[in-house]
Each structure stands twice: as structure tokens, then as C-alpha cells.
mmCIF file of C-alpha atoms in Angstrom:
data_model
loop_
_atom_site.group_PDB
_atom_site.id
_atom_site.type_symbol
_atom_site.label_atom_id
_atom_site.label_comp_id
_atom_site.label_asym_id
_atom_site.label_seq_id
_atom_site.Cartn_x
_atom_site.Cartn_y
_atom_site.Cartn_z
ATOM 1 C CA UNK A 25 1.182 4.608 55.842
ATOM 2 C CA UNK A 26 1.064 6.283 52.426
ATOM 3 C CA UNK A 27 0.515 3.863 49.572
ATOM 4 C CA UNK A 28 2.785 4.147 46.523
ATOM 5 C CA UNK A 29 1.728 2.671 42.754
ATOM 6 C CA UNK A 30 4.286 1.209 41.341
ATOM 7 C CA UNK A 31 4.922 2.310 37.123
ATOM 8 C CA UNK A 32 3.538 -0.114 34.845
ATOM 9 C CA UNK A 33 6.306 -2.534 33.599
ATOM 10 C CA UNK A 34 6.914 -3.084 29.779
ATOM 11 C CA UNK A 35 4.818 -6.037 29.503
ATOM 12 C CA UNK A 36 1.927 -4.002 30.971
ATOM 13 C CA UNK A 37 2.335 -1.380 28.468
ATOM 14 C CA UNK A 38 3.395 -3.277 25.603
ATOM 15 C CA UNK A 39 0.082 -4.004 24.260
ATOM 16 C CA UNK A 40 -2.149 -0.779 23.655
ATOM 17 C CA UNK A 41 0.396 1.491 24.159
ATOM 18 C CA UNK A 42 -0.007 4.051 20.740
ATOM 19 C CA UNK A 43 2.205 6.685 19.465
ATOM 20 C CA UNK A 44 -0.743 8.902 20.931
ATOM 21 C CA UNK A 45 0.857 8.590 24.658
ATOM 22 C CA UNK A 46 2.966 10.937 25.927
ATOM 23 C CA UNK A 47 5.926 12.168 24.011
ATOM 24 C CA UNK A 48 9.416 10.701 25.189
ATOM 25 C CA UNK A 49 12.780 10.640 24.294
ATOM 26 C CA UNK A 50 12.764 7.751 22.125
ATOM 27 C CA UNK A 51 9.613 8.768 19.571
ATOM 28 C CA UNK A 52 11.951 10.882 17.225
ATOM 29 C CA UNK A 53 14.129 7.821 17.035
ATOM 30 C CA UNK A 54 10.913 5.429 16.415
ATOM 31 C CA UNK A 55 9.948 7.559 13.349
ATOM 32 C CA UNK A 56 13.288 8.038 11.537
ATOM 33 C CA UNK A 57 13.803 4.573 11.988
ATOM 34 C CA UNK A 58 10.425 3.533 9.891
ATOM 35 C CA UNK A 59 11.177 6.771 7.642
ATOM 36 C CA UNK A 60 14.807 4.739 6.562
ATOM 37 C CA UNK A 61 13.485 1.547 6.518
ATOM 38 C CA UNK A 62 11.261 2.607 4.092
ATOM 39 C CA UNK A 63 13.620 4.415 1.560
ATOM 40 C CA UNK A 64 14.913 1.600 -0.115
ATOM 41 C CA UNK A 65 11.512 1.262 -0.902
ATOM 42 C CA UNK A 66 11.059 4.596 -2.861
ATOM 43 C CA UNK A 67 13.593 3.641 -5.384
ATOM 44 C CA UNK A 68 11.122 1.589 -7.266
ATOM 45 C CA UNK A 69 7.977 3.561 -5.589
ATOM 46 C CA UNK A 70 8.512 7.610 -7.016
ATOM 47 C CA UNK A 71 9.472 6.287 -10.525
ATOM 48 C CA UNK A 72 6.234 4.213 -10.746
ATOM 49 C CA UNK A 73 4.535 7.291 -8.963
ATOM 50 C CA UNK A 74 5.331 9.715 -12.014
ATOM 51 C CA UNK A 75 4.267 7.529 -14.075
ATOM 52 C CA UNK A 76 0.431 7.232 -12.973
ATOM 53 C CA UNK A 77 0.602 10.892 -13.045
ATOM 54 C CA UNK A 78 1.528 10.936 -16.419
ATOM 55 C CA UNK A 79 -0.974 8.670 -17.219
ATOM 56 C CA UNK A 80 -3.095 10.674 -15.066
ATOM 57 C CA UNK A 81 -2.575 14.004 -17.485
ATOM 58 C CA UNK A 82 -2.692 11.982 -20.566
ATOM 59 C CA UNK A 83 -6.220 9.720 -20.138
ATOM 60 C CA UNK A 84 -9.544 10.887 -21.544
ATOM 61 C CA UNK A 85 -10.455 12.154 -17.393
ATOM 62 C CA UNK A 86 -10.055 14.920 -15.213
ATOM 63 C CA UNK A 87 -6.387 15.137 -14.325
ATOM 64 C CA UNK A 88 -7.520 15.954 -11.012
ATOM 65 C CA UNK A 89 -9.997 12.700 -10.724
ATOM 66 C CA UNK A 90 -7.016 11.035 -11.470
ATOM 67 C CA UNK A 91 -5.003 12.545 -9.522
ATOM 68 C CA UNK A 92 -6.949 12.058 -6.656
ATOM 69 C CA UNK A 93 -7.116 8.071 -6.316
ATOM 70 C CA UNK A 94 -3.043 8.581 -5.194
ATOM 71 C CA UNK A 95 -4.539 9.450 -1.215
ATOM 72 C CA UNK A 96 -8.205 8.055 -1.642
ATOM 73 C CA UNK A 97 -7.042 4.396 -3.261
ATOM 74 C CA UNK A 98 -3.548 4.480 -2.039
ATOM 75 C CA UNK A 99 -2.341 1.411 -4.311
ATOM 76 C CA UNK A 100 -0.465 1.718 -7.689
ATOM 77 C CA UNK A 101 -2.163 -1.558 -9.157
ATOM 78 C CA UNK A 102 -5.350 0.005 -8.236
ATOM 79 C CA UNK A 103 -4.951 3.433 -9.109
ATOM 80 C CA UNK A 104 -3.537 1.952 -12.544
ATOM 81 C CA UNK A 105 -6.600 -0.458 -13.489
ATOM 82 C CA UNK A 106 -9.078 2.611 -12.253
ATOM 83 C CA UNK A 107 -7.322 4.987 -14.837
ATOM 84 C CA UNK A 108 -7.535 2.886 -17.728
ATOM 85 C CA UNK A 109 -10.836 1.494 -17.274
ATOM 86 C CA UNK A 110 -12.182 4.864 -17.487
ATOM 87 C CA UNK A 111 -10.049 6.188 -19.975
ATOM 88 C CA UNK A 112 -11.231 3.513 -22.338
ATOM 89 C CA UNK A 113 -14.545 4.211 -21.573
ATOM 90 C CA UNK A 114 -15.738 1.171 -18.791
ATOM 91 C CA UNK A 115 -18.660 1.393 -17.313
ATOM 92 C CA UNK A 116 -18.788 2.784 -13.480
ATOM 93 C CA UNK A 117 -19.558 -0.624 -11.587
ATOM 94 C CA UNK A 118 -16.625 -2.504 -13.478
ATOM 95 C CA UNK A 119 -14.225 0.387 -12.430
ATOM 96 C CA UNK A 120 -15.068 -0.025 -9.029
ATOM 97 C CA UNK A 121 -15.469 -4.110 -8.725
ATOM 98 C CA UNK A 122 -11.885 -3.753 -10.294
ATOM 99 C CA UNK A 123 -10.018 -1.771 -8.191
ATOM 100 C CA UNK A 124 -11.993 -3.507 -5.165
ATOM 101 C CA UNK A 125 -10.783 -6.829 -6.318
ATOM 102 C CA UNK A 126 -6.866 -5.404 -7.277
ATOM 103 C CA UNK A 127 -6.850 -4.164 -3.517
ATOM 104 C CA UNK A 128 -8.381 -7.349 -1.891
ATOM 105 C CA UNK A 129 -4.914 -8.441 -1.117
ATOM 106 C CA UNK A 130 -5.358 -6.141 1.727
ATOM 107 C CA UNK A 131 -7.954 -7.978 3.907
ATOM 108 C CA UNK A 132 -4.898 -10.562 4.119
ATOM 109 C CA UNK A 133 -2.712 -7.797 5.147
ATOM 110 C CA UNK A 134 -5.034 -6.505 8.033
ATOM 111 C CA UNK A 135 -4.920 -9.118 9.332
ATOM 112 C CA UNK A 136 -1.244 -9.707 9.639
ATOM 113 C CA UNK A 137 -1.750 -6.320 11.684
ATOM 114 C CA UNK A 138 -4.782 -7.124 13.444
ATOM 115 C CA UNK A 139 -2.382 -8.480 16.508
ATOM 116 C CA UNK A 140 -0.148 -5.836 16.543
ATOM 117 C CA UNK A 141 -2.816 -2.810 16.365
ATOM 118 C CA UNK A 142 -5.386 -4.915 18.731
ATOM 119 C CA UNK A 143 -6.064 -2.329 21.734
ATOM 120 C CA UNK A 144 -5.132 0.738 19.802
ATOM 121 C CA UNK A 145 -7.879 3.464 19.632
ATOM 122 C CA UNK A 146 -10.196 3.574 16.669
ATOM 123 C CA UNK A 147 -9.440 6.261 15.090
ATOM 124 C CA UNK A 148 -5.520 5.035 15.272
ATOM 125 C CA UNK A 149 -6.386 1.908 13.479
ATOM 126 C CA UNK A 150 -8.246 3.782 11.198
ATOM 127 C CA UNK A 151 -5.407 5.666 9.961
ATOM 128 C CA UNK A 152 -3.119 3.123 10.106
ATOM 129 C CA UNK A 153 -5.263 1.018 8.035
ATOM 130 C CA UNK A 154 -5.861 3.295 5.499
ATOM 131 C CA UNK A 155 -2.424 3.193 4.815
ATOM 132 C CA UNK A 156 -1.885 -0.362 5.075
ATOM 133 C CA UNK A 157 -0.034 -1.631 1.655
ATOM 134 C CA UNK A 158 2.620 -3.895 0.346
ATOM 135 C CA UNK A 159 5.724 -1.486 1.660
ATOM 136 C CA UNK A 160 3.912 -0.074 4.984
ATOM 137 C CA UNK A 161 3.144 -3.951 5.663
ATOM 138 C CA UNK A 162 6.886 -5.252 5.390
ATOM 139 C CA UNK A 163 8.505 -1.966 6.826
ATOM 140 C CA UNK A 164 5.618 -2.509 9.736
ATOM 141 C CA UNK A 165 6.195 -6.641 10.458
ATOM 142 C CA UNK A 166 9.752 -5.855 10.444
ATOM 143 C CA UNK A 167 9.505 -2.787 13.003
ATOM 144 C CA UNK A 168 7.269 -4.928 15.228
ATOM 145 C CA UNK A 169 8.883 -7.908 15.567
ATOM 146 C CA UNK A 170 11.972 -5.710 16.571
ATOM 147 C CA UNK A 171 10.377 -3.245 18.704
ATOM 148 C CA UNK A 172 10.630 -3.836 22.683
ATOM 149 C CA UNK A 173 6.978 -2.014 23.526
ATOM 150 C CA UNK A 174 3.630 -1.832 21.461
ATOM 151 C CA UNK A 175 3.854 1.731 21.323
ATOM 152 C CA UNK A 176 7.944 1.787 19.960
ATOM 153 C CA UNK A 177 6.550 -0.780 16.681
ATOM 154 C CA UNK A 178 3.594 1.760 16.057
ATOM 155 C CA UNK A 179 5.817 4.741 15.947
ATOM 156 C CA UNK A 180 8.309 2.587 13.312
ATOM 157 C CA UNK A 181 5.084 2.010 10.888
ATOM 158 C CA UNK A 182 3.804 4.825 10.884
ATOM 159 C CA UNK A 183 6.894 6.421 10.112
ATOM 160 C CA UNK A 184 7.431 4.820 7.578
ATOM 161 C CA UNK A 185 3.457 4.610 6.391
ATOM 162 C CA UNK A 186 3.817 8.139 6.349
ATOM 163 C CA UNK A 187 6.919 8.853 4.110
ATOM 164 C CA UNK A 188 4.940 6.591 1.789
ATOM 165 C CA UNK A 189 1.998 8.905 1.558
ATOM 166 C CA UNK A 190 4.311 11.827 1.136
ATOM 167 C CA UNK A 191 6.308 10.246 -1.685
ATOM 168 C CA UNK A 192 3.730 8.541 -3.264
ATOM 169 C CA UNK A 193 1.270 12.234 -3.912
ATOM 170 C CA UNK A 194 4.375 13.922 -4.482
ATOM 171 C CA UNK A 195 5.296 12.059 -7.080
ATOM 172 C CA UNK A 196 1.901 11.807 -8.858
ATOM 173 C CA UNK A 197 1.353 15.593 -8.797
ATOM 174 C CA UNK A 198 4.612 15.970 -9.958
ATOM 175 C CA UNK A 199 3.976 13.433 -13.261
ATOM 176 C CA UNK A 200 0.554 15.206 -13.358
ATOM 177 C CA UNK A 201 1.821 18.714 -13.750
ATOM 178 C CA UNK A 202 4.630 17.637 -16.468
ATOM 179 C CA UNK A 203 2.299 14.833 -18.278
ATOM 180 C CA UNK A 204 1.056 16.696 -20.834
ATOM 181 C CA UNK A 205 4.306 18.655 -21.298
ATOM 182 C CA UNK A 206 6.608 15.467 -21.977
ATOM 183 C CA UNK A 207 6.969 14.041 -25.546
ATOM 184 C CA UNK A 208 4.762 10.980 -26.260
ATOM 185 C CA UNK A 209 7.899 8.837 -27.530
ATOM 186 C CA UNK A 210 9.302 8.684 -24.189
ATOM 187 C CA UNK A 211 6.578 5.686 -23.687
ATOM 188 C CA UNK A 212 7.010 5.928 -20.013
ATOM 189 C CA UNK A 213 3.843 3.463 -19.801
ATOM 190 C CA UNK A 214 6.293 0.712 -20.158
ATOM 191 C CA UNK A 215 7.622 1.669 -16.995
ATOM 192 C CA UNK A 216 4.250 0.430 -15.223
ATOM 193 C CA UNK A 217 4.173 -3.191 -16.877
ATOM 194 C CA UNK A 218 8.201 -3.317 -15.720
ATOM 195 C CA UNK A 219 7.498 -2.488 -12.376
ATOM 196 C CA UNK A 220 4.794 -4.700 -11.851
ATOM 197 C CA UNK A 221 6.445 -7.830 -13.179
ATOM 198 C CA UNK A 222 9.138 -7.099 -10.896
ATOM 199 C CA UNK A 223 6.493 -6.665 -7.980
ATOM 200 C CA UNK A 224 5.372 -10.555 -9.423
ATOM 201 C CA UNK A 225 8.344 -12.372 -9.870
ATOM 202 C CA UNK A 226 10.098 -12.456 -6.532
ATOM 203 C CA UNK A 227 6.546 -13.434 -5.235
ATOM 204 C CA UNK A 228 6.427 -16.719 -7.443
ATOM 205 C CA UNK A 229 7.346 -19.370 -4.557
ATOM 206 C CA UNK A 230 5.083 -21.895 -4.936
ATOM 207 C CA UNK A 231 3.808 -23.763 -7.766
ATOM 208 C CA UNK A 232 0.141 -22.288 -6.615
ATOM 209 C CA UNK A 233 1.457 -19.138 -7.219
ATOM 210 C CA UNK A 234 2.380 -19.590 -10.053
ATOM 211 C CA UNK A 235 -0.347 -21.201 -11.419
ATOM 212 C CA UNK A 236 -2.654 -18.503 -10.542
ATOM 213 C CA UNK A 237 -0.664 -15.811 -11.852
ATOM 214 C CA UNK A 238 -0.239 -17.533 -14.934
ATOM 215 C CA UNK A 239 -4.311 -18.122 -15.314
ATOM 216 C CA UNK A 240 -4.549 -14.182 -14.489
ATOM 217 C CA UNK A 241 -2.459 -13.908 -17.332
ATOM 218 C CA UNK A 242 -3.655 -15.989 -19.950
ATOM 219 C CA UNK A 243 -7.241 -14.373 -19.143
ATOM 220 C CA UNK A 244 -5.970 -10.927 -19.634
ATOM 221 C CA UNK A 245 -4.613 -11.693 -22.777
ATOM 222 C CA UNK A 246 -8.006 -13.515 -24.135
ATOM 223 C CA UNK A 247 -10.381 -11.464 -22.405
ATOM 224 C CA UNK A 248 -9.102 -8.597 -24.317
ATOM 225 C CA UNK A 249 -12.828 -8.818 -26.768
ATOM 226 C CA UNK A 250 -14.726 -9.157 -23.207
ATOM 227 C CA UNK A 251 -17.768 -6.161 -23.628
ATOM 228 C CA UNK A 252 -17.435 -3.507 -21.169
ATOM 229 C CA UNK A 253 -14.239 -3.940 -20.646
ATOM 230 C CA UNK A 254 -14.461 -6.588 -18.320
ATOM 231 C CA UNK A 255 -10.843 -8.404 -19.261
ATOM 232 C CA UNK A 256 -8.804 -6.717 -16.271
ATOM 233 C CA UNK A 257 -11.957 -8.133 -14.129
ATOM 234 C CA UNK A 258 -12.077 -11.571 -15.442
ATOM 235 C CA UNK A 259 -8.615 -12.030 -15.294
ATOM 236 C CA UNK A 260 -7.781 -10.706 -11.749
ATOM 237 C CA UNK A 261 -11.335 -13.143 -10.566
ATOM 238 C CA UNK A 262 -10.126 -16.347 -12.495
ATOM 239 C CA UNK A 263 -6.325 -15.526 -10.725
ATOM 240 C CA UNK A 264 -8.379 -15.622 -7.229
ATOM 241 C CA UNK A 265 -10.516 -18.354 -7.888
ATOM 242 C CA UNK A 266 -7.190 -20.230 -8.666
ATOM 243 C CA UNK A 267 -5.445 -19.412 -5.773
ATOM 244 C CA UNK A 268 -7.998 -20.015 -3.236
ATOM 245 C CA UNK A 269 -9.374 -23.362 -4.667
ATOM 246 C CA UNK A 270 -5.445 -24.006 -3.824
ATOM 247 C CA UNK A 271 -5.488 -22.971 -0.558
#
């Protein structure tokens, strides 16, 4: 009698499977689907883009230090604080602490993912993680809780993780080739405050929320006379220490 294996089901593959597996007929359709889910996205991401670039060309650094932080820190609030600090001179450690505490939003974020990457090789998570941010996180949730296999929801996120990264460098080499060349009195900065605040708003739920965003802001505005230019430090720490004394 010859034995025969039987093909692993969908529940057997739906955990581990990675868009590393074989190729099939549905992996196009995985990636355009995370690629559109992530364009509505871009409306609000490639004009605050430019703008860093700008910024980029403009501050007292090497256009191409600046320019850099767009793949290496991957996160506009980030990339914004880290510009400024060392454009007005901060010293190296606060720079650093800074964008460190800006981006420690995503340890919460990792682990939202933690379940849904779980079995995945290293070097997948890896990637994936490095491009874990606020967009890559909803378009990913969203693609995973519709997907039918492991493998179908890693192919949506990283679709769309990766028309992030393409848009987002684009977009800050393009303001960092034209910075310079644009008149001052466009005051394109304001489009980074704008941007933010509209990032904020639709995130103020709860009254916690709200209270620590308001104590972030109250310190940034007082902390202003803080030496080394430590107000963008003790504001984004007394913001934290608000919201997790609530939690």
C-alpha cells in the first residue's frame, strides 16, 4: 500500500505561513490590496514628507544627515524633533533620548503585531518591524483581521508598509532637493504643526488623553528657557508620566 500525505489545511498553515513561501496566484492581489489601502493615507503623508525635507535643506546640518533619518528613523514626529534639536544646537544625548521617547509609541504597536507575526522568520519580523508605524499599523490590523491565512495578512502589510517607505523618501528627497530653492515666505513649517494637530485631535477619546496631551503641551510651552534644549524632552516625559500614572 502506498501512503499518501494529505496538504496541510488552512488552519495548519495559517499561522507561520510568510510572504516568503512559494509564489501563488493570489500574492499580486495581497500586495495591491495593502498598496490601496494605504493611499488614502498619503494624502496627508507626501505633503508632510516635503516638508521635513525642506526643513531638512534649510537647518544648520548636513542636508544629507537630515535626509537620512526618513529610512533610518522612519517617523515624521521623530525625524521632526531630531532636526530641530540639532539645528538649534542640542546636545547629542538629548537628540537621541528625544526621538527615542517620540517613537516609544511603537513598543505598544509591536505588540499589537506580536500575534500576528509570531512564527514568522527573524529576519521577516525584522523588516516588518522596522517599518512598523501609525499607517503600516492600521493598514496591517485591518488586512489581518480580514485575511483568511497568516501568509494572505502579511502580504496586505507589507504592501502597504512598503508604499509607505517609497512615498515617504520620495517625498523628503524631493523637499530636500527644492528646499533651498523655494522662497522663505511660503512658511511651509506651518504645515508640520497642522498636520500634527490633526494626527492629535481625532486621538482625544478619553479624558486621560486628554489630560496628558494637554500637560505635554503646557510643558512645551514653559519649558521653552529649559538649558540644552531640553523643552521637547520634558514635555513629551511629563505627557508619559501622565498617561501611564492613568493607566
Amino acid at each position: 500500500m502506498v501512503a499518501t500525505i494529505a496538504p496541510p489545511t488552512t488552519s495548519e498553515t495559517h499561522h507561520g505561513d510568510a510572504p516568503f513561501a512559494p509564489p501563488t496566484e493570489h500574492r499580486r492581489h495581497h500586495l495591491l490590496a495593502g498598496a490601496r489601502a494605504m493611499a488614502p493615507w498619503l494624502l496627508g503623508i507626501v505633503p508632510f514628507g516635503l516638508v521635513i525635507g525642506v526643513g531638512a535643506a534649510r537647518a544648520d546640518v548636513s542636508t544629507f544627515a537630515g535626509w537620512l533619518g526618513a529610512p533610518l528613523i522612519f517617523g515624521g514626529s521623530a525625524q521632526v524633533a531630531t532636526i530641530q534639536l540639532l539645528d538649534s544646537g542640542a546636545a547629542a544625548g538629548v537628540v537621541v533620548v528625544a526621538a527615542l521617547a517620540v517613537n516609544l509609541r511603537l513598543v505598544l504597536y509591536s505588540a499589537t503585531m506580536a500575534s500576528h507575526w509570531r512564527g514568522a522568520p527573524r529576519w521577516w519580523q525584522a523588516l516588518a518591524a522596522a517599518l512598523l508605524v501609525d499607517p503600516s499599523l492600521s493598514v496591517g490590523v485591518d488586512g489581518y483581521e480580514r485575511a483568511a491565512t497568516a501568509r494572505h495578512g502579511h502580504l496586505h502589510y507589507m504592501g502597504g508598509a512598503v508604499t509607505l517607505l517609497a512615498a515617504w523618501v520620495t517625498a523628503i528627497t524631493i523637499g530636500a532637493t527644492l528646499g533651498t530653492a523655494l522662497p522663505a515666505g511660503l512658511q511651509l513649517d506651518l504645515v508640520i504643526p497642522l498636520f500634527l494637530i490633526g494626527e492629535v485631535v481625532p486621538r482625544l477619546t478619553t479624558p486621560a488623553v486628554r489630560r496628558s496631551v494637554a500637560v505635554a503641551a503646557a510643558l512645551g510651552v514653559v519649558a521653552t528657557w529649559a538649558p540644552l534644549h531640553l523643552g521637547s524632552l520634558i514635555a513629551i516625559g511629563g505627557g508619559l508620566v501622565v498617561a501611564l500614572s492613568a493607566g
